[in-house]
CSV table of C-alpha atoms in Angstrom, one decimal:
chain,number,residue,atom,x,y,z
E,7,MET,CA,0.1,0.1,0.0
E,8,THR,CA,1.5,3.4,-1.0
E,9,ALA,CA,1.7,6.6,1.1
E,10,THR,CA,-1.1,8.1,-0.9
E,11,VAL,CA,-3.4,5.2,-0.8
E,12,ARG,CA,-2.8,4.9,2.9
E,13,SER,CA,-3.4,8.6,3.5
E,14,ARG,CA,-6.7,8.4,1.5
E,15,PHE,CA,-7.7,5.4,3.4
E,16,ALA,CA,-6.9,7.4,6.6
E,17,ARG,CA,-8.9,10.3,5.6
E,18,GLY,CA,-11.8,8.1,4.6
E,19,VAL,CA,-11.7,6.4,8.1
E,20,ARG,CA,-11.9,9.7,9.9
E,21,ARG,CA,-14.7,11.1,7.6
E,22,SER,CA,-16.8,7.9,8.4
E,23,ALA,CA,-16.1,7.8,12.0
E,24,PRO,CA,-18.9,9.9,13.2
E,25,ALA,CA,-21.5,8.0,11.1
E,26,THR,CA,-20.0,4.7,12.2
E,27,TRP,CA,-20.4,5.5,16.0
E,28,ALA,CA,-23.8,7.0,15.2
E,29,LEU,CA,-25.1,3.8,13.5
E,30,GLY,CA,-23.2,1.4,15.9
E,31,SER,CA,-24.4,3.1,19.2
E,32,ARG,CA,-28.0,3.1,18.0
E,33,VAL,CA,-27.9,-0.5,16.8
E,34,ALA,CA,-26.2,-1.3,20.1
E,35,GLY,CA,-28.9,0.5,22.0
E,36,LEU,CA,-31.7,-1.3,20.0
E,37,VAL,CA,-30.2,-4.8,20.7
E,38,ALA,CA,-29.7,-4.1,24.5
E,39,SER,CA,-33.3,-2.7,24.6
E,40,THR,CA,-34.7,-6.0,23.2
E,41,ALA,CA,-32.4,-8.0,25.5
E,42,ILE,CA,-33.6,-6.1,28.4
E,43,ALA,CA,-37.3,-6.8,27.3
E,44,VAL,CA,-36.5,-10.5,27.2
E,45,VAL,CA,-35.0,-10.3,30.7
E,46,LEU,CA,-37.9,-8.3,32.1
E,47,ALA,CA,-40.7,-10.3,30.4
E,48,ARG,CA,-39.4,-13.5,32.0
E,49,SER,CA,-38.6,-11.9,35.5
E,50,LEU,CA,-41.6,-9.5,35.8
E,51,GLY,CA,-44.6,-11.5,34.5
E,52,THR,CA,-47.2,-10.0,32.2
E,53,ASP,CA,-48.9,-7.8,34.7
E,54,ASP,CA,-45.6,-5.9,36.0
E,55,PHE,CA,-43.9,-5.9,32.6
E,56,GLY,CA,-46.9,-4.2,31.1
E,57,ARG,CA,-46.9,-1.5,34.0
E,58,PHE,CA,-43.1,-1.0,33.5
E,59,SER,CA,-43.4,-0.7,29.7
E,60,VAL,CA,-45.8,2.1,30.2
E,61,ALA,CA,-43.9,3.9,32.8
E,62,SER,CA,-40.8,3.6,30.9
E,63,SER,CA,-42.4,4.9,27.9
E,64,ILE,CA,-43.8,7.9,29.6
E,65,ALA,CA,-40.5,8.6,31.1
E,66,VAL,CA,-38.9,8.7,27.7
E,67,GLY,CA,-41.8,11.0,26.5
E,68,GLY,CA,-41.4,13.2,29.7
E,69,SER,CA,-37.5,13.6,29.0
E,70,ILE,CA,-38.3,15.3,25.6
E,71,ALA,CA,-40.6,17.6,27.6
E,72,VAL,CA,-38.0,18.1,30.3
E,73,ALA,CA,-35.3,19.0,27.6
E,74,GLY,CA,-37.7,21.5,26.2
E,75,GLY,CA,-36.0,21.3,22.8
E,76,LEU,CA,-33.1,22.8,24.3
E,77,ASN,CA,-30.9,19.9,23.2
E,78,ARG,CA,-31.5,20.9,19.5
E,79,ALA,CA,-31.4,24.7,19.9
E,80,ALA,CA,-28.0,24.6,21.8
E,81,LEU,CA,-26.5,22.2,19.3
E,82,ARG,CA,-27.5,24.5,16.4
E,83,ASP,CA,-26.3,27.7,18.1
E,84,VAL,CA,-23.2,26.5,19.6
E,85,ALA,CA,-22.1,24.5,16.4
E,86,SER,CA,-22.6,27.6,14.4
E,87,LEU,CA,-20.4,29.8,16.7
E,88,LEU,CA,-17.7,27.5,16.9
E,89,ALA,CA,-17.9,27.1,13.2
E,90,HIS,CA,-17.2,30.8,12.8
E,91,GLY,CA,-14.5,30.6,15.5
E,92,ASP,CA,-16.4,32.4,18.3
E,93,ARG,CA,-15.6,30.3,21.2
E,94,GLY,CA,-16.3,32.7,23.8
E,95,ALA,CA,-19.7,33.3,22.7
E,96,ALA,CA,-20.3,29.6,22.2
E,97,ARG,CA,-19.4,29.2,25.9
E,98,SER,CA,-22.0,31.9,26.7
E,99,VAL,CA,-24.6,30.1,25.0
E,100,ILE,CA,-23.8,26.8,26.9
E,101,VAL,CA,-24.2,28.5,30.1
E,102,SER,CA,-27.5,30.2,29.1
E,103,ALA,CA,-28.7,26.6,27.9
E,104,PHE,CA,-28.3,25.1,31.2
E,105,GLY,CA,-29.9,28.1,32.8
E,106,ALA,CA,-32.9,27.7,30.5
E,107,PHE,CA,-32.8,24.0,31.5
E,108,GLY,CA,-33.5,25.0,35.1
E,109,LEU,CA,-36.7,26.8,33.7
E,110,VAL,CA,-38.1,24.1,31.6
E,111,ALA,CA,-37.2,20.9,33.4
E,112,PRO,CA,-39.6,21.6,36.3
E,113,LEU,CA,-42.5,22.0,33.9
E,114,GLY,CA,-41.5,18.6,32.0
E,115,VAL,CA,-41.3,16.9,35.4
E,116,LEU,CA,-44.8,18.2,36.4
E,117,GLY,CA,-46.1,17.0,33.1
E,118,THR,CA,-44.8,13.7,33.4
E,119,VAL,CA,-46.3,13.2,36.8
E,120,LEU,CA,-49.8,14.4,35.6
E,121,THR,CA,-49.5,12.1,32.5
E,122,GLY,CA,-48.6,9.1,34.8
E,123,SER,CA,-51.3,9.8,37.3
E,124,VAL,CA,-53.9,9.6,34.5
E,125,VAL,CA,-52.4,6.5,32.7
E,126,ILE,CA,-51.0,4.4,35.6
E,127,GLY,CA,-52.8,6.1,38.6
E,128,TRP,CA,-50.9,7.9,41.4
E,129,SER,CA,-48.4,5.8,43.1
E,130,ARG,CA,-44.4,5.3,43.7
E,131,THR,CA,-44.3,4.1,40.1
E,132,VAL,CA,-45.2,7.8,38.9
E,133,VAL,CA,-42.6,9.2,41.3
E,134,LEU,CA,-39.9,6.8,39.8
E,135,THR,CA,-41.2,7.6,36.2
E,136,ALA,CA,-40.8,11.5,36.7
E,137,ALA,CA,-37.2,10.8,38.3
E,138,LEU,CA,-36.2,9.0,35.3
E,139,ALA,CA,-37.7,11.6,33.0
E,140,LEU,CA,-35.7,14.2,34.7
E,141,LEU,CA,-32.3,12.2,34.3
E,142,LEU,CA,-33.0,11.3,30.6
E,143,GLY,CA,-34.0,14.9,29.8
E,144,LEU,CA,-30.5,16.2,31.2
E,145,LEU,CA,-28.8,13.6,29.4
E,146,LEU,CA,-30.5,14.7,26.1
E,147,VAL,CA,-29.1,18.2,26.7
E,148,LEU,CA,-25.7,17.1,27.7
E,149,ALA,CA,-25.3,14.8,24.7
E,150,ASP,CA,-26.1,17.4,22.1
E,151,VAL,CA,-24.0,19.9,23.6
E,152,ILE,CA,-21.2,17.6,23.7
E,153,ARG,CA,-21.8,16.7,20.1
E,154,ALA,CA,-21.8,20.6,19.4
E,155,LEU,CA,-18.2,20.6,21.0
E,156,GLY,CA,-17.0,18.0,18.6
E,157,GLU,CA,-17.1,14.8,20.8
E,158,TYR,CA,-19.2,12.7,18.8
E,159,ARG,CA,-18.4,9.3,20.5
E,160,VAL,CA,-19.8,9.7,24.0
E,161,ALA,CA,-22.5,12.0,22.5
E,162,ASN,CA,-23.5,9.0,20.2
E,163,VAL,CA,-23.4,6.7,22.8
E,164,ALA,CA,-25.5,8.8,25.4
E,165,SER,CA,-28.1,10.0,23.0
E,166,GLY,CA,-31.2,8.3,21.6
E,167,PRO,CA,-34.6,6.7,22.8
E,168,SER,CA,-34.3,5.6,26.7
E,169,GLY,CA,-31.0,7.4,27.1
E,170,GLY,CA,-29.2,5.6,24.1
E,171,ALA,CA,-27.0,2.8,24.4
E,172,ALA,CA,-25.1,3.9,27.5
E,173,VAL,CA,-28.3,3.6,29.6
E,174,ALA,CA,-29.7,0.6,27.8
E,175,LEU,CA,-26.3,-1.5,28.2
E,176,GLY,CA,-26.0,-0.4,31.8
E,177,PHE,CA,-29.6,-1.4,32.5
E,178,LEU,CA,-29.1,-4.7,30.7
E,179,VAL,CA,-26.1,-5.4,33.1
E,180,LEU,CA,-28.1,-4.5,36.1
E,181,SER,CA,-31.1,-6.4,35.2
E,182,ALA,CA,-29.4,-9.5,34.1
E,183,TRP,CA,-27.3,-9.7,37.4
E,184,SER,CA,-29.0,-12.6,39.4
E,185,LEU,CA,-28.6,-10.6,42.7
E,186,PHE,CA,-30.5,-7.6,41.5
E,187,ARG,CA,-32.9,-9.3,39.0
E,188,PRO,CA,-36.1,-7.2,39.3
E,189,ARG,CA,-39.5,-8.8,40.5
E,190,THR,CA,-41.5,-5.7,40.3
E,191,ALA,CA,-42.2,-2.9,38.0
E,192,ASP,CA,-40.8,-0.4,40.7
E,193,ALA,CA,-37.6,-2.6,41.2
E,194,ALA,CA,-37.1,-2.4,37.3
E,195,LEU,CA,-37.7,1.4,37.2
E,196,VAL,CA,-35.1,1.6,40.1
E,197,LEU,CA,-32.4,-0.1,38.1
E,198,ASN,CA,-33.4,2.2,35.1
E,199,LEU,CA,-32.6,5.1,37.3
E,200,VAL,CA,-29.2,3.8,38.4
E,201,ALA,CA,-28.2,3.3,34.8
E,202,ALA,CA,-29.5,6.7,33.8
E,203,ALA,CA,-27.4,8.2,36.6
E,204,LEU,CA,-24.3,6.6,35.7
E,205,ALA,CA,-24.6,7.7,32.2
E,206,CYS,CA,-25.3,11.3,33.5
E,207,VAL,CA,-22.1,11.0,35.4
E,208,LEU,CA,-20.1,9.9,32.2
E,209,ALA,CA,-21.8,12.6,30.2
E,210,VAL,CA,-21.0,15.4,32.8
E,211,THR,CA,-17.4,14.3,33.1
E,212,VAL,CA,-16.8,14.4,29.4
E,213,PHE,CA,-18.7,17.7,28.9
E,214,MET,CA,-16.7,19.4,31.7
E,215,ALA,CA,-13.4,18.3,30.1
E,216,ARG,CA,-14.6,19.1,26.6
E,217,ALA,CA,-15.9,22.6,27.4
E,218,ARG,CA,-12.6,23.6,29.2
E,219,GLU,CA,-10.8,22.4,26.1
E,220,VAL,CA,-12.8,23.9,23.4
E,221,THR,CA,-14.5,27.2,24.9
E,222,PRO,CA,-12.4,29.6,27.1
E,223,ARG,CA,-14.1,31.8,29.6
E,224,ALA,CA,-16.9,33.8,27.8
E,225,THR,CA,-15.4,37.1,26.5
E,226,THR,CA,-18.0,37.8,24.1
E,227,THR,CA,-21.9,37.1,23.9
E,228,SER,CA,-24.3,36.0,21.3
E,229,PRO,CA,-28.0,37.2,20.8
E,230,SER,CA,-29.0,33.6,21.7
E,231,ALA,CA,-27.1,33.6,25.1
E,232,ASN,CA,-30.3,34.2,26.8
E,233,PRO,CA,-32.3,31.6,28.6
E,234,LYS,CA,-35.6,33.1,27.5
E,235,HIS,CA,-34.4,33.1,24.0
E,236,LEU,CA,-33.3,29.3,24.0
E,237,VAL,CA,-36.6,28.4,25.6
E,238,VAL,CA,-38.6,29.9,22.6
E,239,ALA,CA,-36.1,28.6,20.2
E,240,GLY,CA,-36.4,25.2,21.7
E,241,PHE,CA,-40.3,24.9,21.8
E,242,PRO,CA,-40.9,24.1,18.1
E,243,PHE,CA,-38.3,21.3,18.4
E,244,MET,CA,-40.0,20.0,21.5
E,245,VAL,CA,-43.4,20.0,20.1
E,246,THR,CA,-42.3,18.1,16.8
E,247,GLN,CA,-40.4,15.4,19.0
E,248,VAL,CA,-43.2,15.0,21.5
E,249,ALA,CA,-45.7,14.6,18.7
E,250,LEU,CA,-43.5,12.0,16.8
E,251,PHE,CA,-42.7,10.0,19.8
E,252,LEU,CA,-46.3,9.9,20.9
E,253,SER,CA,-47.6,8.8,17.5
E,254,LEU,CA,-45.4,5.7,18.1
E,255,GLN,CA,-46.1,5.3,21.7
E,256,VAL,CA,-49.9,6.6,22.4
E,257,ASP,CA,-51.2,3.2,21.8
E,258,LEU,CA,-49.2,1.7,24.8
E,259,TRP,CA,-50.3,4.4,26.8
E,260,ILE,CA,-54.0,3.9,26.0
E,261,ALA,CA,-53.5,0.3,26.8
E,262,GLY,CA,-52.2,1.1,30.1
E,263,ALA,CA,-55.2,3.5,30.8
E,264,THR,CA,-58.1,1.4,29.5
E,265,LEU,CA,-57.0,-2.3,29.5
E,266,SER,CA,-56.2,-4.7,32.4
E,267,GLU,CA,-52.4,-5.0,33.2
E,268,GLY,CA,-52.3,-8.5,31.6
E,269,ASP,CA,-53.5,-7.2,28.4
E,270,THR,CA,-51.3,-4.3,28.7
E,271,GLY,CA,-48.3,-6.6,29.2
E,272,LEU,CA,-49.1,-8.9,26.2
E,273,TYR,CA,-49.5,-5.6,24.1
E,274,ALA,CA,-46.1,-4.3,25.2
E,275,GLY,CA,-44.4,-7.8,24.6
E,276,ALA,CA,-45.6,-7.6,20.9
E,277,LEU,CA,-44.6,-3.9,20.5
E,278,ARG,CA,-41.0,-4.7,22.0
E,279,LEU,CA,-40.5,-7.6,19.6
E,280,MET,CA,-41.2,-5.1,16.7
E,281,ASN,CA,-38.0,-3.4,17.7
E,282,VAL,CA,-36.0,-6.3,16.0
E,283,VAL,CA,-38.0,-5.5,12.8
E,284,ARG,CA,-37.1,-1.7,13.1
E,285,VAL,CA,-33.2,-2.1,13.2
E,286,PRO,CA,-32.5,-2.2,9.4
E,287,LEU,CA,-34.8,1.0,8.9
E,288,THR,CA,-32.9,2.8,11.7
E,289,ALA,CA,-29.6,1.7,10.1
E,290,ALA,CA,-30.7,3.0,6.7
E,291,GLN,CA,-31.7,6.3,8.3
E,292,PHE,CA,-28.4,7.1,9.9
E,293,THR,CA,-26.3,6.0,6.9
E,294,LEU,CA,-28.2,8.6,4.7
E,295,LEU,CA,-28.4,11.5,7.5
E,296,ALA,CA,-25.8,13.7,5.7
E,297,ALA,CA,-26.4,12.8,2.2
E,298,ILE,CA,-29.9,13.8,2.1
E,299,PRO,CA,-29.5,17.3,2.8
E,300,ALA,CA,-26.3,17.5,0.8
E,301,LEU,CA,-27.8,16.3,-2.2
E,302,HIS,CA,-31.0,18.5,-2.0
E,303,ALA,CA,-28.8,21.5,-1.5
E,304,LEU,CA,-26.9,20.6,-4.7
E,305,GLY,CA,-30.2,20.2,-6.6
E,306,ARG,CA,-29.1,16.4,-7.4
E,307,MET,CA,-32.7,15.1,-7.0
E,308,GLU,CA,-32.3,12.2,-9.3
E,309,GLU,CA,-29.2,11.1,-7.4
E,310,LEU,CA,-31.3,11.6,-4.1
E,311,GLU,CA,-34.1,9.6,-5.2
E,312,ARG,CA,-31.9,6.8,-6.4
E,313,ARG,CA,-29.9,6.7,-3.1
E,314,VAL,CA,-32.9,6.6,-0.9
E,315,ARG,CA,-34.9,3.9,-2.9
E,316,ARG,CA,-31.7,1.9,-3.0
E,317,ALA,CA,-31.4,2.0,0.8
E,318,GLY,CA,-35.1,1.1,1.1
E,319,THR,CA,-34.3,-1.8,-1.1
E,320,ILE,CA,-31.4,-3.0,1.1
E,321,VAL,CA,-33.7,-2.5,4.0
E,322,THR,CA,-36.7,-4.3,2.9
E,323,ILE,CA,-34.9,-7.7,2.6
E,324,PRO,CA,-34.1,-8.3,6.2
E,325,SER,CA,-37.2,-6.4,7.5
E,326,VAL,CA,-39.6,-8.5,5.3
E,327,GLY,CA,-37.8,-11.6,6.3
E,328,ALA,CA,-38.4,-10.8,10.0
E,329,LEU,CA,-41.9,-9.7,9.4
E,330,LEU,CA,-42.7,-13.0,7.8
E,331,VAL,CA,-41.6,-14.8,10.7
E,332,CYS,CA,-43.7,-12.5,13.0
E,333,VAL,CA,-46.7,-13.3,10.8
E,334,PHE,CA,-46.3,-17.0,10.4
E,335,PHE,CA,-44.5,-18.0,13.5
E,336,ALA,CA,-45.9,-15.4,16.1
E,337,GLY,CA,-47.1,-17.7,18.9
E,338,PRO,CA,-43.9,-19.9,19.1
E,339,MET,CA,-41.6,-16.9,18.7
E,340,LEU,CA,-43.1,-15.0,21.3
E,341,ALA,CA,-43.1,-18.1,23.6
E,342,LEU,CA,-39.4,-18.6,22.8
E,343,VAL,CA,-38.2,-15.1,23.2
E,344,LEU,CA,-40.4,-13.6,26.1
E,345,GLY,CA,-41.7,-16.8,27.7
E,346,GLU,CA,-44.7,-19.0,27.3
E,347,SER,CA,-47.3,-16.8,28.9
E,348,TYR,CA,-46.7,-14.3,26.0
E,349,ARG,CA,-48.1,-16.9,23.2
E,350,ALA,CA,-51.4,-15.3,23.7
E,351,ALA,CA,-50.2,-12.0,22.1
E,352,ALA,CA,-49.7,-13.9,18.8
E,353,PRO,CA,-52.7,-12.0,17.1
E,354,LEU,CA,-51.4,-8.8,18.2
E,355,LEU,CA,-47.8,-9.3,16.7
E,356,VAL,CA,-49.5,-10.4,13.6
E,357,THR,CA,-51.5,-7.4,13.4
E,358,LEU,CA,-48.6,-4.9,14.3
E,359,ALA,CA,-46.3,-7.0,11.9
E,360,LEU,CA,-48.5,-6.4,8.8
E,361,GLY,CA,-48.7,-2.5,9.7
E,362,GLN,CA,-44.9,-2.4,10.0
E,363,LEU,CA,-44.8,-3.9,6.7
E,364,VAL,CA,-46.5,-1.0,4.9
E,365,ILE,CA,-44.1,1.3,6.7
E,366,VAL,CA,-40.9,-0.8,5.4
E,367,ALA,CA,-42.3,-0.6,1.9
E,368,LEU,CA,-42.8,3.1,1.7
E,369,GLY,CA,-39.3,3.9,2.6
E,370,LEU,CA,-37.6,6.9,4.2
E,371,SER,CA,-40.4,9.5,3.1
E,372,GLY,CA,-40.5,11.2,6.6
E,373,ASN,CA,-36.7,11.7,6.9
E,374,VAL,CA,-36.4,13.0,3.4
E,375,LEU,CA,-39.1,15.8,4.0
E,376,ASN,CA,-37.5,16.7,7.5
E,377,LEU,CA,-34.0,17.0,6.1
E,378,CYS,CA,-35.0,19.0,2.9
E,379,GLY,CA,-36.4,22.1,4.6
E,380,PHE,CA,-40.1,20.9,5.3
E,381,GLU,CA,-39.6,20.9,9.0
E,382,ARG,CA,-43.1,23.1,9.5
E,383,LEU,CA,-44.9,20.6,7.4
E,384,MET,CA,-43.6,17.7,9.4
E,385,LEU,CA,-44.9,19.5,12.5
E,386,VAL,CA,-48.2,20.0,11.2
E,387,PHE,CA,-48.4,16.4,10.0
E,388,SER,CA,-47.2,14.8,13.1
E,389,VAL,CA,-49.8,16.7,15.3
E,390,GLY,CA,-52.5,15.7,13.2
E,391,SER,CA,-51.4,12.2,12.7
E,392,LEU,CA,-51.1,12.0,16.5
E,393,ALA,CA,-54.6,13.4,17.0
E,394,SER,CA,-56.1,10.7,14.7
E,395,SER,CA,-54.4,7.9,16.3
E,396,VAL,CA,-55.3,9.0,19.7
E,397,VAL,CA,-59.1,9.1,18.8
E,398,ALA,CA,-58.7,5.7,16.9
E,399,ASP,CA,-56.9,3.9,19.4
E,400,LEU,CA,-59.0,5.0,22.4
E,401,VAL,CA,-62.3,4.2,20.8
E,402,ALA,CA,-61.2,0.7,19.8
E,403,ALA,CA,-59.5,-0.1,23.1
E,404,ARG,CA,-62.6,1.0,25.1
E,405,LEU,CA,-65.2,-0.7,22.8
E,406,TRP,CA,-63.5,-3.8,21.6
E,407,GLY,CA,-60.3,-4.5,23.8
E,408,VAL,CA,-56.7,-5.3,22.9
E,409,GLU,CA,-56.9,-6.9,19.6
E,410,ALA,CA,-59.1,-3.8,18.2
E,411,LEU,CA,-56.4,-1.7,19.7
E,412,ALA,CA,-53.7,-3.5,17.6
E,413,ILE,CA,-55.8,-3.1,14.6
E,414,ALA,CA,-56.5,0.6,14.9
E,415,SER,CA,-52.8,1.4,15.9
E,416,ALA,CA,-51.5,-0.6,12.8
E,417,SER,CA,-54.0,1.0,10.6
E,418,THR,CA,-53.4,4.7,11.5
E,419,THR,CA,-49.8,4.3,11.6
E,420,ALA,CA,-49.7,2.6,8.2
E,421,GLY,CA,-51.9,5.3,6.8
E,422,SER,CA,-49.9,8.2,8.2
E,423,PHE,CA,-46.8,6.8,6.4
E,424,VAL,CA,-48.7,6.5,3.1
E,425,VAL,CA,-49.6,10.3,3.3
E,426,LEU,CA,-45.9,11.0,4.1
E,427,TRP,CA,-44.8,8.9,1.0
E,428,TRP,CA,-47.3,11.0,-1.1
E,429,LEU,CA,-46.1,14.3,0.4
E,430,ALA,CA,-42.5,13.5,-0.5
E,431,HIS,CA,-43.3,13.0,-4.0
E,432,ARG,CA,-45.7,16.1,-4.0
E,433,GLN,CA,-43.0,18.4,-2.5
E,434,LEU,CA,-39.9,17.1,-3.9
E,435,GLY,CA,-41.0,15.1,-7.1
E,436,ILE,CA,-39.2,11.9,-6.0
E,437,TRP,CA,-40.2,8.6,-4.8
E,438,THR,CA,-39.1,6.9,-1.6
E,439,HIS,CA,-40.2,3.3,-2.1
E,440,PRO,CA,-37.8,0.6,-2.7
E,441,PHE,CA,-36.6,-0.7,-6.0
E,442,LEU,CA,-37.4,-4.2,-7.0
E,443,PRO,CA,-34.3,-6.4,-5.8
E,444,SER,CA,-31.7,-7.0,-8.2
E,445,ARG,CA,-28.0,-7.2,-8.4
E,446,ARG,CA,-27.8,-3.4,-9.6
E,447,ASN,CA,-30.0,-2.1,-7.1
E,448,LEU,CA,-28.2,-3.8,-4.2
E,449,LEU,CA,-25.0,-2.7,-5.1
E,450,PRO,CA,-23.6,0.2,-2.9
E,451,SER,CA,-23.8,3.8,-4.4
E,452,ALA,CA,-20.7,5.7,-5.1
E,453,ALA,CA,-19.6,8.0,-2.3
E,454,ILE,CA,-21.2,11.5,-2.7
E,455,SER,CA,-18.7,14.3,-3.8
E,456,VAL,CA,-19.9,17.3,-1.7
E,457,PRO,CA,-18.0,20.6,-1.9
E,458,ALA,CA,-16.5,21.7,1.4
E,459,ASP,CA,-18.9,24.8,1.8
E,460,ALA,CA,-22.1,22.8,0.8
E,461,PRO,CA,-24.9,22.7,3.3
E,462,GLY,CA,-25.1,19.4,5.4
């Protein structure tokens, strides 16, 4: 290998490192979360597993409210100031961001308590849920500030649903350890709290070291270095994030509020198994996050369509295989993975899998719209989609029970993605559904040549 080849290889490795860490961290978190579900489903039983699943889902949704969108607002402003070399002003924004966190976090915690009281009923579980939401919200802000400061490894490990790979792996170790295996929903929440606290300690340590290295004491200020400004700037981010999260989780909350704990546990077990099917789709999203806005900014729409549809083709093959297993072997798979008591959730898993099949078949339409300048359209769409899901799921669960809830959830979610697929074509003139599988369509695309000053 010549010196030139080695140099190009080293540059390629450095450029791909952030994407590799992002993808690896998200996949590790998903795998760990699935393993946690297996451990808890077997150790808690359907009643407590359902209660824990609802509580942890409320905590994750509450963490978004606790963060108040400050994670994205601070990431945008700090990264922009550092890109212009204004390190002092960047430090002042960071200080203001944590001041703003002190304003919005109590409201997020209060919202979590109120939501938990309605869905679960007032109890110690609600207190633990609110505490977990506070830690996960702090971790969201820390992770994105660390990312803005250029430390992508810890940022990627500590970010994502439920606290990312750091919390998921820590929780898995604690849950699997025989001396501390949880037997109740509250015990499982305590272990989740411990894992989140350890991840926060790691994030704070890295943040302090990185902040001292990258940003000196503030000698200049920025117009955005004001807690009230950051609260206002973060609000749209928070609304969008909460709406998108709830559109995927509201059915579980409705199950917890309207159905028995046993039925809720069965429904939660079927949902958790769907995480395995979502792994390829998540992987495709992370591999294209930088390419989508770059190609759109350069006006290379034909190439954008080709890359998105090719990624959809590659994703479809393992996803469809997993979905077919869910459809034809639902009962045996649930019994094997989660335990014999979950075999009764087979009809629920089949229904949810069929809905997921529609989502996979339509590709990455939502990501394309969000990354190509249609954030407001996505905000309106996500709120409308959430409202329709709440109405349909609530009516179905109250009138006909858990199986009707699964049908309503799968139908509304699949219908929403059909609308997104159509909107992507209407607004951008491209399709996002996969190509027909072939050797040509499965070969990886050539690397995108993007000018240094191009957006994205």
